[in-house]
mmCIF file of C-alpha atoms in Angstrom:
data_model
loop_
_atom_site.group_PDB
_atom_site.id
_atom_site.type_symbol
_atom_site.label_atom_id
_atom_site.label_comp_id
_atom_site.label_asym_id
_atom_site.label_seq_id
_atom_site.Cartn_x
_atom_site.Cartn_y
_atom_site.Cartn_z
ATOM 1 C CA UNK C 55 -1.815 -7.842 90.449
ATOM 2 C CA UNK C 56 -2.967 -4.748 88.608
ATOM 3 C CA UNK C 57 0.639 -3.732 88.036
ATOM 4 C CA UNK C 58 1.398 -7.116 86.404
ATOM 5 C CA UNK C 59 -1.594 -6.786 84.071
ATOM 6 C CA UNK C 60 -0.526 -3.288 83.123
ATOM 7 C CA UNK C 61 3.033 -4.453 82.492
ATOM 8 C CA UNK C 62 1.756 -7.382 80.368
ATOM 9 C CA UNK C 63 -0.422 -5.092 78.232
ATOM 10 C CA UNK C 64 2.445 -2.621 77.863
ATOM 11 C CA UNK C 65 4.800 -5.360 76.652
ATOM 12 C CA UNK C 66 2.203 -6.610 74.144
ATOM 13 C CA UNK C 67 1.768 -3.087 72.801
ATOM 14 C CA UNK C 68 5.526 -2.705 72.459
ATOM 15 C CA UNK C 69 5.717 -5.978 70.528
ATOM 16 C CA UNK C 70 2.809 -4.959 68.324
ATOM 17 C CA UNK C 71 4.325 -1.546 67.559
ATOM 18 C CA UNK C 72 7.709 -3.144 66.917
ATOM 19 C CA UNK C 73 6.176 -5.596 64.450
ATOM 20 C CA UNK C 74 4.380 -2.759 62.612
ATOM 21 C CA UNK C 75 7.573 -0.695 62.372
ATOM 22 C CA UNK C 76 9.518 -3.686 61.061
ATOM 23 C CA UNK C 77 6.838 -4.412 58.453
ATOM 24 C CA UNK C 78 6.855 -0.785 57.261
ATOM 25 C CA UNK C 79 10.639 -0.782 57.009
ATOM 26 C CA UNK C 80 10.559 -4.070 55.121
ATOM 27 C CA UNK C 81 7.982 -2.766 52.659
ATOM 28 C CA UNK C 82 9.916 0.451 52.072
ATOM 29 C CA UNK C 83 13.138 -1.456 51.625
ATOM 30 C CA UNK C 84 11.519 -3.884 49.209
ATOM 31 C CA UNK C 85 9.916 -1.082 47.216
ATOM 32 C CA UNK C 86 13.170 0.785 46.770
ATOM 33 C CA UNK C 87 15.062 -2.334 45.889
ATOM 34 C CA UNK C 88 12.438 -3.460 43.347
ATOM 35 C CA UNK C 89 12.349 -0.034 41.785
ATOM 36 C CA UNK C 90 16.112 -0.002 41.413
ATOM 37 C CA UNK C 91 16.190 -3.506 39.984
ATOM 38 C CA UNK C 92 13.257 -2.776 37.652
ATOM 39 C CA UNK C 93 14.911 0.375 36.328
ATOM 40 C CA UNK C 94 18.205 -1.431 35.876
ATOM 41 C CA UNK C 95 16.553 -4.375 34.120
ATOM 42 C CA UNK C 96 14.529 -2.028 31.917
ATOM 43 C CA UNK C 97 17.666 -0.190 30.833
ATOM 44 C CA UNK C 98 19.480 -3.458 30.131
ATOM 45 C CA UNK C 99 16.509 -4.823 28.197
ATOM 46 C CA UNK C 100 16.286 -1.708 26.026
ATOM 47 C CA UNK C 101 19.986 -1.802 25.220
ATOM 48 C CA UNK C 102 19.827 -5.529 24.426
ATOM 49 C CA UNK C 103 16.760 -5.023 22.235
ATOM 50 C CA UNK C 104 18.359 -2.075 20.418
ATOM 51 C CA UNK C 105 21.504 -4.087 19.762
ATOM 52 C CA UNK C 106 19.434 -7.026 18.519
ATOM 53 C CA UNK C 107 17.364 -4.833 16.202
ATOM 54 C CA UNK C 108 20.421 -3.184 14.659
ATOM 55 C CA UNK C 109 22.073 -6.574 14.282
ATOM 56 C CA UNK C 110 19.091 -7.900 12.333
ATOM 57 C CA UNK C 111 18.903 -4.724 10.225
ATOM 58 C CA UNK C 112 22.618 -4.942 9.376
ATOM 59 C CA UNK C 113 21.999 -8.390 7.919
ATOM 60 C CA UNK C 114 19.292 -7.176 5.509
ATOM 61 C CA UNK C 115 20.295 -6.066 2.011
ATOM 62 C CA UNK C 116 18.381 -2.864 1.257
ATOM 63 C CA UNK C 117 20.175 -1.934 -1.977
ATOM 64 C CA UNK C 118 17.314 -2.958 -4.273
ATOM 65 C CA UNK C 119 14.764 -1.044 -2.195
ATOM 66 C CA UNK C 120 17.038 1.985 -2.359
ATOM 67 C CA UNK C 121 17.161 1.629 -6.153
ATOM 68 C CA UNK C 122 13.347 1.746 -6.205
ATOM 69 C CA UNK C 123 13.382 5.025 -4.296
ATOM 70 C CA UNK C 124 16.097 6.441 -6.557
ATOM 71 C CA UNK C 125 13.968 5.636 -9.621
ATOM 72 C CA UNK C 126 11.134 7.713 -8.164
ATOM 73 C CA UNK C 127 13.340 10.803 -8.466
ATOM 74 C CA UNK C 128 13.470 13.717 -6.063
ATOM 75 C CA UNK C 129 10.412 13.416 -3.856
ATOM 76 C CA UNK C 130 9.834 15.519 -0.777
ATOM 77 C CA UNK C 131 7.781 12.758 0.845
ATOM 78 C CA UNK C 132 10.691 10.305 0.759
ATOM 79 C CA UNK C 133 13.663 12.629 1.146
ATOM 80 C CA UNK C 134 16.006 10.252 3.023
ATOM 81 C CA UNK C 135 17.544 6.869 2.302
ATOM 82 C CA UNK C 136 15.635 3.646 2.935
ATOM 83 C CA UNK C 137 17.996 2.707 5.776
ATOM 84 C CA UNK C 138 17.497 6.067 7.498
ATOM 85 C CA UNK C 139 13.736 5.838 7.115
ATOM 86 C CA UNK C 140 13.664 2.335 8.649
ATOM 87 C CA UNK C 141 15.899 3.407 11.541
ATOM 88 C CA UNK C 142 13.679 6.414 12.262
ATOM 89 C CA UNK C 143 10.630 4.120 12.406
ATOM 90 C CA UNK C 144 12.442 1.654 14.695
ATOM 91 C CA UNK C 145 13.485 4.450 17.069
ATOM 92 C CA UNK C 146 9.980 5.889 17.140
ATOM 93 C CA UNK C 147 11.245 9.148 15.673
ATOM 94 C CA UNK C 148 9.305 8.914 12.423
ATOM 95 C CA UNK C 149 6.819 11.726 12.046
ATOM 96 C CA UNK C 150 4.779 12.623 9.013
ATOM 97 C CA UNK C 151 5.684 15.963 7.494
ATOM 98 C CA UNK C 152 2.226 17.015 6.388
ATOM 99 C CA UNK C 153 3.419 20.247 4.793
ATOM 100 C CA UNK C 154 5.858 18.324 2.575
ATOM 101 C CA UNK C 155 3.172 15.785 1.699
ATOM 102 C CA UNK C 156 0.693 18.528 0.838
ATOM 103 C CA UNK C 157 3.202 20.455 -1.262
ATOM 104 C CA UNK C 158 4.204 17.281 -3.127
ATOM 105 C CA UNK C 159 0.550 16.358 -3.714
ATOM 106 C CA UNK C 160 -0.376 19.833 -4.927
ATOM 107 C CA UNK C 161 2.722 19.899 -7.121
ATOM 108 C CA UNK C 162 1.620 16.685 -8.842
ATOM 109 C CA UNK C 163 -1.985 17.891 -9.213
ATOM 110 C CA UNK C 164 -1.180 21.326 -10.616
ATOM 111 C CA UNK C 165 1.571 19.911 -12.812
ATOM 112 C CA UNK C 166 -0.935 17.560 -14.446
ATOM 113 C CA UNK C 167 -3.553 20.299 -14.736
ATOM 114 C CA UNK C 168 -1.023 22.533 -16.460
ATOM 115 C CA UNK C 169 -0.103 19.769 -18.914
ATOM 116 C CA UNK C 170 -3.742 18.961 -19.721
ATOM 117 C CA UNK C 171 -4.874 22.535 -20.464
ATOM 118 C CA UNK C 172 -3.650 22.458 -24.112
ATOM 119 C CA UNK C 173 -5.536 19.167 -24.503
ATOM 120 C CA UNK C 174 -8.793 20.790 -23.355
ATOM 121 C CA UNK C 175 -8.313 23.904 -25.488
ATOM 122 C CA UNK C 176 -7.548 21.796 -28.570
ATOM 123 C CA UNK C 177 -10.680 19.653 -28.211
ATOM 124 C CA UNK C 178 -12.917 22.658 -27.569
ATOM 125 C CA UNK C 179 -11.378 24.505 -30.524
ATOM 126 C CA UNK C 180 -12.000 21.509 -32.807
ATOM 127 C CA UNK C 181 -15.628 21.342 -31.684
ATOM 128 C CA UNK C 182 -16.210 25.076 -32.133
ATOM 129 C CA UNK C 183 -14.507 25.099 -35.533
ATOM 130 C CA UNK C 184 -16.687 22.178 -36.574
ATOM 131 C CA UNK C 185 -19.790 24.195 -35.670
ATOM 132 C CA UNK C 186 -18.553 27.267 -37.557
ATOM 133 C CA UNK C 187 -17.818 25.231 -40.693
ATOM 134 C CA UNK C 188 -21.160 23.487 -40.309
ATOM 135 C CA UNK C 189 -22.967 26.807 -40.376
ATOM 136 C CA UNK C 190 -21.073 27.934 -43.497
ATOM 137 C CA UNK C 191 -21.406 24.751 -45.537
ATOM 138 C CA UNK C 192 -24.082 23.928 -48.089
ATOM 139 C CA UNK C 193 -27.138 21.965 -47.103
ATOM 140 C CA UNK C 194 -26.155 18.754 -48.880
ATOM 141 C CA UNK C 195 -25.960 15.765 -46.563
ATOM 142 C CA UNK C 196 -22.810 14.428 -48.219
ATOM 143 C CA UNK C 197 -20.803 17.554 -47.416
ATOM 144 C CA UNK C 198 -22.209 17.609 -43.876
ATOM 145 C CA UNK C 199 -21.220 13.993 -43.209
ATOM 146 C CA UNK C 200 -17.751 14.523 -44.646
ATOM 147 C CA UNK C 201 -17.182 17.625 -42.530
ATOM 148 C CA UNK C 202 -18.345 15.887 -39.341
ATOM 149 C CA UNK C 203 -16.153 12.885 -40.120
ATOM 150 C CA UNK C 204 -13.056 15.045 -40.662
ATOM 151 C CA UNK C 205 -13.432 17.004 -37.427
ATOM 152 C CA UNK C 206 -14.320 13.868 -35.473
ATOM 153 C CA UNK C 207 -11.215 12.151 -36.872
ATOM 154 C CA UNK C 208 -9.050 15.078 -35.761
ATOM 155 C CA UNK C 209 -10.578 14.924 -32.260
ATOM 156 C CA UNK C 210 -9.947 11.161 -32.154
ATOM 157 C CA UNK C 211 -6.329 11.736 -33.184
ATOM 158 C CA UNK C 212 -5.841 14.255 -30.348
ATOM 159 C CA UNK C 213 -7.362 11.852 -27.813
ATOM 160 C CA UNK C 214 -5.258 8.977 -29.191
ATOM 161 C CA UNK C 215 -2.060 10.932 -28.575
ATOM 162 C CA UNK C 216 -3.072 11.541 -24.958
ATOM 163 C CA UNK C 217 -4.268 7.955 -24.463
ATOM 164 C CA UNK C 218 -0.912 6.701 -25.687
ATOM 165 C CA UNK C 219 0.698 8.404 -22.694
ATOM 166 C CA UNK C 220 -1.973 7.027 -20.347
ATOM 167 C CA UNK C 221 -1.492 3.483 -21.653
ATOM 168 C CA UNK C 222 2.276 3.746 -21.282
ATOM 169 C CA UNK C 223 1.978 5.129 -17.743
ATOM 170 C CA UNK C 224 -0.462 2.388 -16.712
ATOM 171 C CA UNK C 225 1.767 -0.371 -18.073
ATOM 172 C CA UNK C 226 4.854 1.166 -16.452
ATOM 173 C CA UNK C 227 3.071 1.466 -13.097
ATOM 174 C CA UNK C 228 1.897 -2.164 -13.150
ATOM 175 C CA UNK C 229 5.440 -3.322 -13.934
ATOM 176 C CA UNK C 230 6.780 -1.092 -11.149
ATOM 177 C CA UNK C 231 4.398 -2.658 -8.617
ATOM 178 C CA UNK C 232 5.438 -6.128 -9.786
ATOM 179 C CA UNK C 233 9.107 -5.180 -9.330
ATOM 180 C CA UNK C 234 8.381 -3.915 -5.816
ATOM 181 C CA UNK C 235 6.714 -7.224 -4.955
ATOM 182 C CA UNK C 236 9.710 -9.177 -6.210
ATOM 183 C CA UNK C 237 12.034 -7.057 -4.030
ATOM 184 C CA UNK C 238 10.069 -6.528 -0.796
ATOM 185 C CA UNK C 239 8.386 -9.919 -0.348
ATOM 186 C CA UNK C 240 11.604 -12.011 -0.275
ATOM 187 C CA UNK C 241 12.979 -9.739 2.473
ATOM 188 C CA UNK C 242 9.821 -10.056 4.580
ATOM 189 C CA UNK C 243 9.589 -13.825 4.113
ATOM 190 C CA UNK C 244 13.274 -14.239 5.003
ATOM 191 C CA UNK C 245 12.688 -12.310 8.237
ATOM 192 C CA UNK C 246 9.687 -14.538 8.941
ATOM 193 C CA UNK C 247 12.053 -17.492 8.597
ATOM 194 C CA UNK C 248 14.511 -16.019 11.106
ATOM 195 C CA UNK C 249 11.648 -15.640 13.580
ATOM 196 C CA UNK C 250 10.662 -19.281 13.111
ATOM 197 C CA UNK C 251 7.331 -18.794 11.338
ATOM 198 C CA UNK C 252 7.593 -22.007 9.331
ATOM 199 C CA UNK C 253 3.850 -22.416 8.785
ATOM 200 C CA UNK C 254 3.505 -18.816 7.617
ATOM 201 C CA UNK C 255 6.350 -19.222 5.117
ATOM 202 C CA UNK C 256 4.751 -22.352 3.676
ATOM 203 C CA UNK C 257 1.599 -20.319 3.014
ATOM 204 C CA UNK C 258 3.004 -16.938 1.993
ATOM 205 C CA UNK C 259 5.557 -18.316 -0.461
ATOM 206 C CA UNK C 260 2.933 -19.740 -2.868
ATOM 207 C CA UNK C 261 0.577 -16.808 -2.237
ATOM 208 C CA UNK C 262 3.254 -14.308 -3.198
ATOM 209 C CA UNK C 263 3.913 -16.356 -6.332
ATOM 210 C CA UNK C 264 0.175 -16.343 -7.087
ATOM 211 C CA UNK C 265 -0.011 -12.572 -6.592
ATOM 212 C CA UNK C 266 2.962 -11.997 -8.897
ATOM 213 C CA UNK C 267 1.329 -14.264 -11.490
ATOM 214 C CA UNK C 268 -1.966 -12.384 -11.181
ATOM 215 C CA UNK C 269 -0.216 -9.083 -11.807
ATOM 216 C CA UNK C 270 1.996 -10.277 -14.656
ATOM 217 C CA UNK C 271 -0.534 -12.530 -16.418
ATOM 218 C CA UNK C 272 -4.106 -11.604 -15.489
ATOM 219 C CA UNK C 273 -3.703 -7.848 -15.035
ATOM 220 C CA UNK C 274 -0.868 -7.091 -17.438
ATOM 221 C CA UNK C 275 -1.600 -9.684 -20.145
ATOM 222 C CA UNK C 276 -5.407 -9.921 -19.983
ATOM 223 C CA UNK C 277 -7.136 -6.955 -18.307
ATOM 224 C CA UNK C 278 -4.749 -4.326 -19.650
ATOM 225 C CA UNK C 279 -5.171 -5.499 -23.306
ATOM 226 C CA UNK C 280 -8.913 -5.751 -22.644
ATOM 227 C CA UNK C 281 -8.922 -2.049 -21.758
ATOM 228 C CA UNK C 282 -7.128 -1.297 -25.055
ATOM 229 C CA UNK C 283 -9.710 -3.334 -27.007
ATOM 230 C CA UNK C 284 -12.559 -1.449 -25.309
ATOM 231 C CA UNK C 285 -10.938 1.857 -26.265
ATOM 232 C CA UNK C 286 -10.480 0.764 -29.908
ATOM 233 C CA UNK C 287 -14.114 -0.357 -30.127
ATOM 234 C CA UNK C 288 -15.171 2.988 -28.650
ATOM 235 C CA UNK C 289 -13.325 4.776 -31.464
ATOM 236 C CA UNK C 290 -14.770 2.526 -34.174
ATOM 237 C CA UNK C 291 -18.285 2.851 -32.775
ATOM 238 C CA UNK C 292 -18.096 6.642 -32.966
ATOM 239 C CA UNK C 293 -16.560 6.744 -36.458
ATOM 240 C CA UNK C 294 -19.449 5.013 -38.174
ATOM 241 C CA UNK C 295 -23.204 5.006 -37.764
ATOM 242 C CA UNK C 296 -23.726 1.758 -39.673
ATOM 243 C CA UNK C 297 -21.885 -0.629 -37.328
ATOM 244 C CA UNK C 298 -22.612 -0.444 -33.606
ATOM 245 C CA UNK C 299 -20.271 -1.811 -30.920
ATOM 246 C CA UNK C 300 -22.247 -0.757 -27.850
ATOM 247 C CA UNK C 301 -23.356 -4.276 -26.881
ATOM 248 C CA UNK C 302 -19.905 -5.783 -27.434
ATOM 249 C CA UNK C 303 -18.317 -2.969 -25.467
ATOM 250 C CA UNK C 304 -20.814 -3.532 -22.665
ATOM 251 C CA UNK C 305 -19.939 -7.232 -22.584
ATOM 252 C CA UNK C 306 -16.210 -6.488 -22.408
ATOM 253 C CA UNK C 307 -16.757 -3.920 -19.650
ATOM 254 C CA UNK C 308 -18.752 -6.483 -17.659
ATOM 255 C CA UNK C 309 -16.009 -9.069 -18.198
ATOM 256 C CA UNK C 310 -13.449 -6.585 -16.885
ATOM 257 C CA UNK C 311 -15.489 -5.740 -13.780
ATOM 258 C CA UNK C 312 -16.394 -9.358 -12.961
ATOM 259 C CA UNK C 313 -12.786 -10.482 -13.389
ATOM 260 C CA UNK C 314 -11.571 -7.803 -10.983
ATOM 261 C CA UNK C 315 -14.281 -8.622 -8.432
ATOM 262 C CA UNK C 316 -13.710 -12.389 -8.502
ATOM 263 C CA UNK C 317 -9.924 -12.011 -8.220
ATOM 264 C CA UNK C 318 -10.217 -9.624 -5.258
ATOM 265 C CA UNK C 319 -12.735 -11.772 -3.407
ATOM 266 C CA UNK C 320 -10.894 -15.079 -3.819
ATOM 267 C CA UNK C 321 -7.411 -13.733 -3.186
ATOM 268 C CA UNK C 322 -8.112 -11.537 -0.156
ATOM 269 C CA UNK C 323 -10.451 -14.090 1.458
ATOM 270 C CA UNK C 324 -8.061 -17.010 1.077
ATOM 271 C CA UNK C 325 -5.044 -14.929 2.067
ATOM 272 C CA UNK C 326 -6.702 -13.597 5.225
ATOM 273 C CA UNK C 327 -7.896 -16.989 6.458
ATOM 274 C CA UNK C 328 -4.652 -18.805 5.705
ATOM 275 C CA UNK C 329 -2.450 -16.022 7.077
ATOM 276 C CA UNK C 330 -4.241 -15.855 10.429
ATOM 277 C CA UNK C 331 -4.299 -19.656 10.731
ATOM 278 C CA UNK C 332 -0.591 -19.920 9.984
ATOM 279 C CA UNK C 333 0.182 -17.287 12.606
ATOM 280 C CA UNK C 334 -1.691 -19.286 15.257
ATOM 281 C CA UNK C 335 0.247 -22.465 14.430
ATOM 282 C CA UNK C 336 3.553 -20.589 14.562
ATOM 283 C CA UNK C 337 2.580 -19.072 17.909
ATOM 284 C CA UNK C 338 2.072 -22.515 19.436
ATOM 285 C CA UNK C 339 5.299 -23.942 18.009
ATOM 286 C CA UNK C 340 7.475 -21.016 19.153
ATOM 287 C CA UNK C 341 5.971 -21.022 22.646
ATOM 288 C CA UNK C 342 6.608 -24.768 22.859
ATOM 289 C CA UNK C 343 10.225 -24.233 21.779
ATOM 290 C CA UNK C 344 10.762 -21.575 24.447
ATOM 291 C CA UNK C 345 9.222 -23.821 27.112
ATOM 292 C CA UNK C 346 11.475 -26.697 26.077
ATOM 293 C CA UNK C 347 14.541 -24.445 26.304
ATOM 294 C CA UNK C 348 13.664 -23.315 29.806
ATOM 295 C CA UNK C 349 12.748 -26.781 31.028
ATOM 296 C CA UNK C 350 15.278 -29.134 29.466
ATOM 297 C CA UNK C 351 18.456 -27.072 28.971
ATOM 298 C CA UNK C 352 20.220 -27.004 32.351
ATOM 299 C CA UNK C 353 21.484 -23.772 33.922
ATOM 300 C CA UNK C 354 21.443 -21.598 30.768
ATOM 301 C CA UNK C 355 18.008 -22.581 29.456
ATOM 302 C CA UNK C 356 16.243 -19.462 30.744
ATOM 303 C CA UNK C 357 18.989 -17.225 29.346
ATOM 304 C CA UNK C 358 18.713 -18.869 25.923
ATOM 305 C CA UNK C 359 14.926 -18.472 26.018
ATOM 306 C CA UNK C 360 15.213 -14.777 26.951
ATOM 307 C CA UNK C 361 17.761 -14.259 24.191
ATOM 308 C CA UNK C 362 15.340 -15.861 21.749
ATOM 309 C CA UNK C 363 12.660 -13.390 22.884
ATOM 310 C CA UNK C 364 14.939 -10.443 22.121
ATOM 311 C CA UNK C 365 15.886 -11.839 18.718
ATOM 312 C CA UNK C 366 12.279 -12.593 17.730
ATOM 313 C CA UNK C 367 11.144 -9.156 18.881
ATOM 314 C CA UNK C 368 14.001 -7.435 17.039
ATOM 315 C CA UNK C 369 13.373 -9.339 13.801
ATOM 316 C CA UNK C 370 9.647 -8.585 14.083
ATOM 317 C CA UNK C 371 10.296 -4.854 14.494
ATOM 318 C CA UNK C 372 12.650 -4.818 11.503
ATOM 319 C CA UNK C 373 10.158 -6.796 9.402
ATOM 320 C CA UNK C 374 7.293 -4.443 10.194
ATOM 321 C CA UNK C 375 9.429 -1.348 9.551
ATOM 322 C CA UNK C 376 10.525 -2.678 6.156
ATOM 323 C CA UNK C 377 6.911 -3.536 5.341
ATOM 324 C CA UNK C 378 5.815 -0.010 6.235
ATOM 325 C CA UNK C 379 8.555 1.506 4.065
ATOM 326 C CA UNK C 380 7.451 -0.806 1.240
ATOM 327 C CA UNK C 381 3.907 0.557 1.519
ATOM 328 C CA UNK C 382 5.251 4.138 1.461
ATOM 329 C CA UNK C 383 7.227 3.408 -1.709
ATOM 330 C CA UNK C 384 4.107 1.905 -3.301
ATOM 331 C CA UNK C 385 1.940 4.924 -2.445
ATOM 332 C CA UNK C 386 4.520 7.335 -3.835
ATOM 333 C CA UNK C 387 4.882 5.307 -7.043
ATOM 334 C CA UNK C 388 1.126 5.146 -7.798
ATOM 335 C CA UNK C 389 0.216 8.672 -6.678
ATOM 336 C CA UNK C 390 1.310 10.498 -9.822
ATOM 337 C CA UNK C 391 -0.189 8.021 -12.377
ATOM 338 C CA UNK C 392 -3.568 7.968 -10.642
ATOM 339 C CA UNK C 393 -3.710 11.761 -10.411
ATOM 340 C CA UNK C 394 -2.707 12.052 -14.069
ATOM 341 C CA UNK C 395 -5.486 9.704 -15.229
ATOM 342 C CA UNK C 396 -8.065 11.434 -13.012
ATOM 343 C CA UNK C 397 -7.086 14.846 -14.412
ATOM 344 C CA UNK C 398 -7.423 13.563 -17.990
ATOM 345 C CA UNK C 399 -10.764 11.995 -17.111
ATOM 346 C CA UNK C 400 -12.022 15.323 -15.757
ATOM 347 C CA UNK C 401 -10.609 17.108 -18.818
ATOM 348 C CA UNK C 402 -12.610 14.839 -21.135
ATOM 349 C CA UNK C 403 -15.724 15.384 -19.042
ATOM 350 C CA UNK C 404 -15.268 19.163 -19.095
ATOM 351 C CA UNK C 405 -14.622 19.241 -22.848
ATOM 352 C CA UNK C 406 -17.659 17.056 -23.480
ATOM 353 C CA UNK C 407 -19.827 19.354 -21.359
ATOM 354 C CA UNK C 408 -18.645 22.491 -23.183
ATOM 355 C CA UNK C 409 -19.187 20.945 -26.618
ATOM 356 C CA UNK C 410 -22.654 19.766 -25.610
ATOM 357 C CA UNK C 411 -23.607 23.405 -25.074
ATOM 358 C CA UNK C 412 -22.407 24.287 -28.585
ATOM 359 C CA UNK C 413 -24.470 21.460 -30.075
ATOM 360 C CA UNK C 414 -21.664 19.267 -31.458
ATOM 361 C CA UNK C 415 -23.159 15.881 -30.601
ATOM 362 C CA UNK C 416 -20.644 13.640 -32.435
ATOM 363 C CA UNK C 417 -17.481 14.838 -30.703
ATOM 364 C CA UNK C 418 -19.391 15.288 -27.435
ATOM 365 C CA UNK C 419 -20.530 11.631 -27.452
ATOM 366 C CA UNK C 420 -17.035 10.376 -28.286
ATOM 367 C CA UNK C 421 -15.441 12.333 -25.439
ATOM 368 C CA UNK C 422 -18.147 11.116 -23.048
ATOM 369 C CA UNK C 423 -17.477 7.481 -24.002
ATOM 370 C CA UNK C 424 -13.720 7.951 -23.510
ATOM 371 C CA UNK C 425 -14.373 9.529 -20.129
ATOM 372 C CA UNK C 426 -16.318 6.444 -19.009
ATOM 373 C CA UNK C 427 -13.626 3.919 -19.918
ATOM 374 C CA UNK C 428 -10.820 5.893 -18.245
ATOM 375 C CA UNK C 429 -11.979 4.441 -14.926
ATOM 376 C CA UNK C 430 -10.540 1.072 -16.020
ATOM 377 C CA UNK C 431 -6.800 1.898 -15.752
ATOM 378 C CA UNK C 432 -7.457 3.496 -12.359
ATOM 379 C CA UNK C 433 -9.132 0.275 -11.218
ATOM 380 C CA UNK C 434 -6.174 -1.740 -12.524
ATOM 381 C CA UNK C 435 -3.599 0.275 -10.581
ATOM 382 C CA UNK C 436 -5.617 0.546 -7.373
ATOM 383 C CA UNK C 437 -6.615 -3.126 -7.530
ATOM 384 C CA UNK C 438 -3.065 -4.431 -7.784
ATOM 385 C CA UNK C 439 -1.911 -1.977 -5.106
ATOM 386 C CA UNK C 440 -4.714 -3.058 -2.785
ATOM 387 C CA UNK C 441 -3.764 -6.738 -3.024
ATOM 388 C CA UNK C 442 -0.112 -5.832 -2.495
ATOM 389 C CA UNK C 443 -0.919 -3.817 0.653
ATOM 390 C CA UNK C 444 -3.187 -6.571 2.000
ATOM 391 C CA UNK C 445 -0.402 -9.137 1.591
ATOM 392 C CA UNK C 446 2.216 -6.913 3.247
ATOM 393 C CA UNK C 447 -0.172 -6.102 6.114
ATOM 394 C CA UNK C 448 -0.855 -9.767 6.829
ATOM 395 C CA UNK C 449 2.856 -10.599 6.749
ATOM 396 C CA UNK C 450 3.454 -7.718 9.173
ATOM 397 C CA UNK C 451 0.684 -8.937 11.494
ATOM 398 C CA UNK C 452 1.628 -12.621 11.365
ATOM 399 C CA UNK C 453 4.560 -12.521 13.805
ATOM 400 C CA UNK C 454 2.819 -9.926 15.974
ATOM 401 C CA UNK C 455 0.456 -12.589 17.300
ATOM 402 C CA UNK C 456 3.322 -14.906 18.295
#
């Protein structure tokens, strides 16, 4: 009896150990098999995705974007073609060359400083010469007023010559940004269409048209001439003591600032809300399409749905890479004009400070007034660029939430 119990327990233990061994072997076998399949599938997925991305990129015409880069001239920040830059971003090989960026930035800064030094020396020389002549002249008020008027007129002429270059650069930069919009936005919206973002296209198409209109009409045809009027009134107000334009100039400055603020607030607020909403609608519609493919297309439905995933992902990657390159082109194109205006603004401030020490109040006041209004072209360029970047960023993010 005891032997039977022992034999029964021994058999149960053997069965239990056998079951444990079989389970361990099954788990090990499953783990190895899954790892092999996962690695194989991962490799296949990467190759399929890479092929899909390059296929989408081959269908995009980048000639006009390349022309934009060529117009910028030799620039160490953007020292490759647009196609090569996009491919490097897609492959994850893009890295910022900070030494090249720093050297390019310093080259622009010191180049503008070098060009503005004669401007500073000329203004200071005019102010000092005015003081010397003032000390030598007779005490009659008529001669004093005539002398001050002559030297002030010469200083105004020197500033006018420099402002002519600033006005031309500002206008050229605004037109360049408008050209970039007209080239980059159609490419991004077309890629949105290939992804299936119908709701987003219906919103971004009119918004892009509105942005282009704002730049070409409001900024270029209204705010830019308003800056010129403010500058002219500044000159007239300093030429004569009988007619004052301070209040009118203040009104025009307020109009400029309020116009910029209202445009920014309305455009960015409406664009953000509508862009996010459109992306949500597109997300639902594309997910419904993929579900319908898997459910109602026999046999090959899942394959078609997976192929759609690869295509959508590839088009999204290409779209975002092109958007990023567009932002890089914008930054490079506005960097030099903004630095140039800032350097001239500092030059006017420095000249005004030096002449204040010498006691030449007329020229000092004129240079101080010019220094104040030079913030306006900087606001124009940065404002348009900011709206452009906001629009590109939202278009880049739209398909990312699908």
